[in-house]
Coordinates of C-alpha atoms in Angstrom, one line a residue:
X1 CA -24.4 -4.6 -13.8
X2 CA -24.8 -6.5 -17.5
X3 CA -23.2 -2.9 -18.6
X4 CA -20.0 -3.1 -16.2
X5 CA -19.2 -6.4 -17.7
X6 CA -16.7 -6.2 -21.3
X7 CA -15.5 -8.4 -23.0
X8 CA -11.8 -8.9 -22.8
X9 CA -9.5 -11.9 -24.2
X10 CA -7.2 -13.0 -21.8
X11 CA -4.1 -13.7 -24.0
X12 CA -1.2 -15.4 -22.7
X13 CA 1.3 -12.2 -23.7
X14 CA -0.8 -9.7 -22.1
X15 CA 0.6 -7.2 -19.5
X16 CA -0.1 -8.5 -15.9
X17 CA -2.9 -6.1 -13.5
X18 CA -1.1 -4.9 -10.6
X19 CA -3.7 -2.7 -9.1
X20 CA -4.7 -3.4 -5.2
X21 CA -8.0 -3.1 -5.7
X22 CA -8.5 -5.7 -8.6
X23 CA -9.2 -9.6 -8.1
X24 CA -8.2 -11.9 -11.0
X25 CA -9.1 -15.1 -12.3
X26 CA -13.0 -14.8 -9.4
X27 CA -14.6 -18.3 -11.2
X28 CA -18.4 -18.6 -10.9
X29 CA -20.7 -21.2 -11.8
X30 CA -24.6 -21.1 -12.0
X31 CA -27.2 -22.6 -12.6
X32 CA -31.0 -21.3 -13.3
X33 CA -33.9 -21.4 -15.8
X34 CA -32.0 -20.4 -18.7
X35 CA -28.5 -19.1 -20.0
X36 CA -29.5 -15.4 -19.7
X37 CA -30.6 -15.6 -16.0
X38 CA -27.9 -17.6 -15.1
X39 CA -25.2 -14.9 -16.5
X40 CA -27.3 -12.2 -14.8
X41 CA -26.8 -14.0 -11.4
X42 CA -23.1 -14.6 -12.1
X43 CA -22.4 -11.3 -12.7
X44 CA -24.0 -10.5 -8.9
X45 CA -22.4 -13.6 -7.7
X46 CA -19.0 -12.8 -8.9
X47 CA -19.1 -9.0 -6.6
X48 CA -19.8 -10.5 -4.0
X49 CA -17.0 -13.1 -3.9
X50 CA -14.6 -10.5 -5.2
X51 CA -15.5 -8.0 -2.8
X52 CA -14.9 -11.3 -0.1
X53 CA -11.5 -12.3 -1.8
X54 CA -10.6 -8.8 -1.3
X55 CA -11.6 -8.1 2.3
X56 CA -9.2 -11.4 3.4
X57 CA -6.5 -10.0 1.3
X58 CA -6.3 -6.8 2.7
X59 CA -7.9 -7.1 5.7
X60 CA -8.4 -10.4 7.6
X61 CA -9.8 -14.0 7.3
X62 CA -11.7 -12.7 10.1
X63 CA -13.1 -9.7 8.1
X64 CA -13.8 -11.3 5.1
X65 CA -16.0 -14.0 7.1
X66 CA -17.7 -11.1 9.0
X67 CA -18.8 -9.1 5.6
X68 CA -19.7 -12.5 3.7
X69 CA -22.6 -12.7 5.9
X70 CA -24.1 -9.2 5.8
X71 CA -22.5 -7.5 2.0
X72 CA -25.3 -7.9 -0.3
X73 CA -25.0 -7.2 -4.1
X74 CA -26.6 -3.9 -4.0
X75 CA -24.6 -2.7 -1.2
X76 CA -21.4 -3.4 -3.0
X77 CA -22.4 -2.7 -6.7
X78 CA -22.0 1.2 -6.0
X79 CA -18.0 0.0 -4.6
X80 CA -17.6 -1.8 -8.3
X81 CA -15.4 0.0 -11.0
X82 CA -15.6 -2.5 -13.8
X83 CA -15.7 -6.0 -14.5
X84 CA -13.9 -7.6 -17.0
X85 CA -14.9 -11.5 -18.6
X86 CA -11.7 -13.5 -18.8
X87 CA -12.8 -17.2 -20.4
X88 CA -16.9 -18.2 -20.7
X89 CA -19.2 -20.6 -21.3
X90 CA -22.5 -21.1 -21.4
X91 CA -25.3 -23.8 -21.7
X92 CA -29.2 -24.0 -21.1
X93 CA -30.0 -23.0 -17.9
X94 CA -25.9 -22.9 -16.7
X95 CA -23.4 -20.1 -16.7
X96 CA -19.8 -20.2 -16.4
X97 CA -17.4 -17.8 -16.7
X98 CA -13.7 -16.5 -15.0
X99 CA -14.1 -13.0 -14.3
X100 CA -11.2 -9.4 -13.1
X101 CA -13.4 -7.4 -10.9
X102 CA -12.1 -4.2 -10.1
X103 CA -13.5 -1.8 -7.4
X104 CA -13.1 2.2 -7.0
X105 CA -10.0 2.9 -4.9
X106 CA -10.8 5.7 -2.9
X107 CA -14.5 4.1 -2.2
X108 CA -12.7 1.3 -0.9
X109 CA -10.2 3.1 1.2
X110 CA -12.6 5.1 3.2
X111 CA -14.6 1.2 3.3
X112 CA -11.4 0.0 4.9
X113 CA -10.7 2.8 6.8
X114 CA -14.0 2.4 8.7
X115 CA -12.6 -1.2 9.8
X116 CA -9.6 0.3 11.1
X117 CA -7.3 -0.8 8.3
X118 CA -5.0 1.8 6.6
X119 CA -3.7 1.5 3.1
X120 CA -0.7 2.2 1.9
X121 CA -1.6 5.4 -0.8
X122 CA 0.3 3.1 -3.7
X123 CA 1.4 -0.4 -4.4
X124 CA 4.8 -1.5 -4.0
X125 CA 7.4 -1.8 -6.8
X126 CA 6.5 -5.9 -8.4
X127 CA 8.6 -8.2 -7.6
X128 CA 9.0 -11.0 -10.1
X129 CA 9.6 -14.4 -8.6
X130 CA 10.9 -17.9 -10.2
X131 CA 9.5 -20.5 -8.1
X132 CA 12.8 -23.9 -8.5
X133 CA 11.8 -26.7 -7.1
X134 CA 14.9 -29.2 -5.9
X135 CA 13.1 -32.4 -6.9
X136 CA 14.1 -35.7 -5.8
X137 CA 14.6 -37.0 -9.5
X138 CA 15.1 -33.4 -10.9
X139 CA 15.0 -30.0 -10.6
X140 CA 11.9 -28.1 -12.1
X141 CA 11.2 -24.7 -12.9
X142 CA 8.9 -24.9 -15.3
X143 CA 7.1 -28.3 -15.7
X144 CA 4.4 -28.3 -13.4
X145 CA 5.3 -28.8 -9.8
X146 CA 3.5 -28.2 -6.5
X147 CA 5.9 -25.4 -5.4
X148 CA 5.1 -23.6 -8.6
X149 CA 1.1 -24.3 -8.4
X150 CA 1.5 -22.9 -4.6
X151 CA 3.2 -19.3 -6.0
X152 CA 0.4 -19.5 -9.3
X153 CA -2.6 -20.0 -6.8
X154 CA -1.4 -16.9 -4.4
X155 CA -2.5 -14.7 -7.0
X156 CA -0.2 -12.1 -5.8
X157 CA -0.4 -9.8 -8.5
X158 CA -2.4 -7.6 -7.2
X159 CA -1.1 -7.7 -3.9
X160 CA 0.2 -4.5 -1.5
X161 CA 3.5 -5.9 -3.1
X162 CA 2.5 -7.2 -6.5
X163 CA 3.8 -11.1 -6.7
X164 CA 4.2 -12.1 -10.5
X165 CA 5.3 -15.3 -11.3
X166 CA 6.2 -16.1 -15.2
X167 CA 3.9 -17.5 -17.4
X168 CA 5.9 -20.5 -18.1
X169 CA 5.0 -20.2 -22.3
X170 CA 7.8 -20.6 -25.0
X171 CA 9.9 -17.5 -24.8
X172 CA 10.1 -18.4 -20.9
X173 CA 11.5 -21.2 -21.1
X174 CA 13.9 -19.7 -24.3
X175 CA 15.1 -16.9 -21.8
X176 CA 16.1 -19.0 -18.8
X177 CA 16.7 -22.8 -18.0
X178 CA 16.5 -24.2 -14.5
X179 CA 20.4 -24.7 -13.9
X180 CA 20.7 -20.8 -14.9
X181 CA 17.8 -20.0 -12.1
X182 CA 19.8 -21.9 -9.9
X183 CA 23.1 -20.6 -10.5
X184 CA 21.8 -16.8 -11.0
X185 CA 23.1 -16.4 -14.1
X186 CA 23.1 -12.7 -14.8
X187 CA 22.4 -12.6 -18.2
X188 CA 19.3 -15.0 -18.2
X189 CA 18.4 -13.5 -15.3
X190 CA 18.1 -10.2 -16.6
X191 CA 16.3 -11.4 -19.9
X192 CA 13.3 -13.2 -17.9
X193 CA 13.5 -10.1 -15.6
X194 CA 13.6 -7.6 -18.8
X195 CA 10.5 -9.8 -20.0
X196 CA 8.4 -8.9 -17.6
X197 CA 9.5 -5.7 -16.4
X198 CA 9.9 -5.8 -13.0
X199 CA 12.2 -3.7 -11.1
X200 CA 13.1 -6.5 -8.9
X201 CA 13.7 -10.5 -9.4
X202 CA 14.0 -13.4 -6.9
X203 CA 14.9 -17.2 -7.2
X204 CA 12.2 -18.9 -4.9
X205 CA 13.9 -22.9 -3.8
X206 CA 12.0 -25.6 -2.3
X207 CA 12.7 -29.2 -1.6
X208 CA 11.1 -31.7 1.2
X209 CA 13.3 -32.4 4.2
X210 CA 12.6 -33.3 7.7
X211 CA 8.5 -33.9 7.3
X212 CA 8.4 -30.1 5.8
X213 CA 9.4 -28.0 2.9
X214 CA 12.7 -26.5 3.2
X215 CA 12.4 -22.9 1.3
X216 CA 15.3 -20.8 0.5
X217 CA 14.5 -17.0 -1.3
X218 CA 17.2 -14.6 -2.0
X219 CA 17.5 -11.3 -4.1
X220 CA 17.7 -7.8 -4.1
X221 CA 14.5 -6.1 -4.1
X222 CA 13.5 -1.6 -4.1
X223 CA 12.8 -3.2 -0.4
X224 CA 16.4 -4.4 0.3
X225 CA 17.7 -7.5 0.2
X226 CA 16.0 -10.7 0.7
X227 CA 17.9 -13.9 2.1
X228 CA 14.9 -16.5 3.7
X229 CA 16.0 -19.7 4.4
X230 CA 13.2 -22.0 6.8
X231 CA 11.5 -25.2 7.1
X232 CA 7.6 -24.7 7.1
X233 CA 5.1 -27.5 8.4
X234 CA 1.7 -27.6 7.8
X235 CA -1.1 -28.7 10.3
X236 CA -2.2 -31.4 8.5
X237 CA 1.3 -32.6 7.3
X238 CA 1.5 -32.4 3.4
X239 CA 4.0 -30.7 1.7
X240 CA 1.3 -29.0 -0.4
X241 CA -0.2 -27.2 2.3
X242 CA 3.5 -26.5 3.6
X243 CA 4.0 -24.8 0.0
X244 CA 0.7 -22.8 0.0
X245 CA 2.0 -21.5 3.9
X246 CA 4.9 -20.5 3.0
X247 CA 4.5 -18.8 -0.2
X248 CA 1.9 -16.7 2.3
X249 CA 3.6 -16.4 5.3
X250 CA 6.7 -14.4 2.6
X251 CA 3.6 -12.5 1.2
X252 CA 2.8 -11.0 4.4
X253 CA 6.8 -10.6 5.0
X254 CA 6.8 -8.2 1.8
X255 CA 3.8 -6.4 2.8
X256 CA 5.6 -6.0 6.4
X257 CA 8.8 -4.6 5.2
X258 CA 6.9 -2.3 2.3
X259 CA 4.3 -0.6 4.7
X260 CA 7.6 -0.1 7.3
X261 CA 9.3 1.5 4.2
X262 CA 6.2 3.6 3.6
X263 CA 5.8 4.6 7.2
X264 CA 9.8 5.7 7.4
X265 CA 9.0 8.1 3.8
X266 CA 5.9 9.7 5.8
X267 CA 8.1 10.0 8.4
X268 CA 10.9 11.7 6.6
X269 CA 8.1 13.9 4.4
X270 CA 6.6 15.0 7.6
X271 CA 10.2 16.0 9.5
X272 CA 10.9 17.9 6.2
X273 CA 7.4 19.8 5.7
X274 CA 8.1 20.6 9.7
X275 CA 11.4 22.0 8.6
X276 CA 10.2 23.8 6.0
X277 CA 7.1 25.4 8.0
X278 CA 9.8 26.2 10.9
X279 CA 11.9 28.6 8.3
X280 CA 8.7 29.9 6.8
X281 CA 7.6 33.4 7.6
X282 CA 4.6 34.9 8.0
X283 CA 3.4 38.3 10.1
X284 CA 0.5 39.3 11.9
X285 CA -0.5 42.2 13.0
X286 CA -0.5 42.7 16.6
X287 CA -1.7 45.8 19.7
X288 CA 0.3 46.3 22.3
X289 CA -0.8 48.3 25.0
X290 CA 1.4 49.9 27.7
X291 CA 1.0 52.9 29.9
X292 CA 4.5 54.9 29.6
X293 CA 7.5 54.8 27.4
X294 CA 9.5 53.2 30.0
X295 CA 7.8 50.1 29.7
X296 CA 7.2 49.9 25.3
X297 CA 10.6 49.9 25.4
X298 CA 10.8 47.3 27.6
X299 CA 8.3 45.0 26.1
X300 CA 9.6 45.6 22.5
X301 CA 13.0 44.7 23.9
X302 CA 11.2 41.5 25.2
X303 CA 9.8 40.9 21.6
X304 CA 12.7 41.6 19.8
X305 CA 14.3 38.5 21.6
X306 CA 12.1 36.5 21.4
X307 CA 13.2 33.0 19.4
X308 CA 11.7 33.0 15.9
X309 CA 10.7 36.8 16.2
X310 CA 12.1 38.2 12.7
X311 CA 11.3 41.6 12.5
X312 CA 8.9 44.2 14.3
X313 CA 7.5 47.5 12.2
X314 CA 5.8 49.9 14.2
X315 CA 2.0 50.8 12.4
X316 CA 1.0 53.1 15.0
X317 CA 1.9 54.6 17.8
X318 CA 0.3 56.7 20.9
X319 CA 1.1 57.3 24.4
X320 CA -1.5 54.2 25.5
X321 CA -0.5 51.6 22.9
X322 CA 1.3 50.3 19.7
X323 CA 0.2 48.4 16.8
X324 CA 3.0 46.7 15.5
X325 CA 3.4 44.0 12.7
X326 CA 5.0 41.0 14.0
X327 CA 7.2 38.9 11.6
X328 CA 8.1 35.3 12.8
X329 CA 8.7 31.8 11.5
X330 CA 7.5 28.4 12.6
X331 CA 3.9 27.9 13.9
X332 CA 1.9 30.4 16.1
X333 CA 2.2 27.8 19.3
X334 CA 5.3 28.0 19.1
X335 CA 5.7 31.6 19.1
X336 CA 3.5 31.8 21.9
X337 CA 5.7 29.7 23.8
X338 CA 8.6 31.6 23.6
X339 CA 6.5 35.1 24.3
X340 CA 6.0 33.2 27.6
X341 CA 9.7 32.5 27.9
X342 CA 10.6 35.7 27.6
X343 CA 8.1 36.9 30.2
X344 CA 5.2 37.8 27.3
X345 CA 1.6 36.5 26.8
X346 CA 0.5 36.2 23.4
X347 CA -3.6 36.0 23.1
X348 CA -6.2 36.4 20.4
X349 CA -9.4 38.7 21.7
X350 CA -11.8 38.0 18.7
X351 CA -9.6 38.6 16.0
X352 CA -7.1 41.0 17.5
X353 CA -4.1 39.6 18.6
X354 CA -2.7 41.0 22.0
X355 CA 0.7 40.9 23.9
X356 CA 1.2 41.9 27.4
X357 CA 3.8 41.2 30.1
X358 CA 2.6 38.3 32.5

């Protein structure tokens, strides 16, 4: 495990991890009889409660409960691609460190797979999002504010539809000013969006009204256009747990819309490989057995009717039978279903393949 584990400095200008299968910013914190045994149980710890992190993420709050009482270390370790050490510290007998865990894609595909989950084969386009908050005093899009903490803690990046929200550091705050979020000015707009380079960019509003947090989003995005304007309430009535729902609850909307989007391509892929397997030709070769030329003629007749039949060339012929090589295009069922349309049956006897009249 010690060996997985590099070194990495996390600086502030460095390009954002978008991959599904990576968890950022996992803390740990332990304590044991001295600084090296405490790392070495850190960097077990830290799977584990990636591997968990993950499992809600992409699967359920159910599933991540179920597999944090039964995934051991060992049993995840051989999932585990790398780990990476963001910020650590250390002191006799205590470990602390912030750690990117990455795990093996396909590995954890067929892992999901197995709980009925299905992946999408890639990650959405990212979507780059500039949390404003409509303040009573002011407006904030910078300075720190719950509705921005609410976007930082969702952690999106590495989401089905990566989330990234600006760092917030000097040339930020140079490229775009609150007032221009707010009135979409399109040159600031694109410079913050330029920044980061993100296909897509959306201005994320928030004030309280009415008990809850009133959110307005809106933006074009490689998913189509986004317009959400709702109140959200939490159960236990602060606005901070209205933020954290609803920067979720427009998570899951994204995922939603991007696994519909993937579904429709399959689709479309699929109708078009169907296409081209229906004008595709291929020939087999083929007896036909019949007991007078009266009746070859009258089954080649039926043959060379037959819907999707391209072409028959005689091999042989004698007075008890032909062997003929049939050329046709779309799949062998279907063939076989319009032989029996046309008053032919189309069957394999070990590996000859027969026609007769029914």
């Amino acid at each position: 495990v010690a060996l997985l584990a590099s070194v990495t400095g996390a600086g502030a200008a460095g390009p954002v991890e978008t991959s599904i299968f990576a968890v950022q910013g996992v803390e740990v914190d332990v304590t044991s009889t001295d600084a090296a045994a405490a790392k070495n149980q850190a960097l077990m710890d830290v799977q584990v409660k990636a591997f968990i992190t993950l499992a809600e993420r992409l699967g359920s709050p159910e599933l991540a409960q179920d597999l944090a009482g039964k995934m051991k270390p060992e049993e995840i370790a051989p999932y585990l691609k790398s780990l990476s050490i963001e910020q650590e510290t250390s002191a006799p007998g205590r470990y602390i460190g912030k750690f990117t865990v990455r795990f093996l894609p396909a590995k954890m595909q067929k892992f999901y797979e197995a709980y009925g989950i299905r992946l999408p084969s890639k990650q959405a386009d990212p979507i780059l999002v500039l949390p404003v908050w409509r303040g009573k005093e002011a407006n904030q899009l910078w300075e720190d504010n719950l509705w921005r903490k609410a976007w930082l803690d969702l952690k999106g990046e590495q989401g089905i539809v990566p989330v990234i929200v600006p760092l917030g550091d000097y040339d930020d705050t140079e490229a775009i000013g609150v007032e221009a979020a707010l009135n979409n000015d399109p040159i600031k707009v694109e410079a913050i969006r330029r920044r980061y380079d993100a296909p897509s960019l959306l201005i994320a509003q928030a004030q309280e009204k009415d008990g809850g947090l009133h959110v307005y989003i809106e933006g074009e995005t490689k998913l189509g256009k986004v317009t959400l304007n709702k109140i959200y309430t939490a159960e236990d009535g602060s606005i901070e747990s209205a933020a954290a729902l609803a920067v979720q609850k427009f998570q899951g909307l994204l995922v939603e819309a991007y696994k519909k989007s993937e579904a429709r391509a399959a689709a479309a892929a699929a109708e078009a490989e169907a296409e081209k397997d229906a004008n595709r030709t291929r020939s087999i070769s083929v007896a036909v057995p019949f007991t007078s030329p009266t009746e070859w003629n009258r089954i080649r007749s039926r043959i060379l009717t037959t819907p999707n039949v391209v072409g028959v060339d005689v091999s042989t012929l004698s007075g008890e039978g032909a062997v003929i090589k049939l050329v046709f295009s779309n799949s062998m069922p279907k063939l076989q279903d319009n032989m029996q349309r046309v008053g032919l049956r189309l069957s394999q006897y070990g590996e000859t393949w027969v026609i007769q009249p029914l």
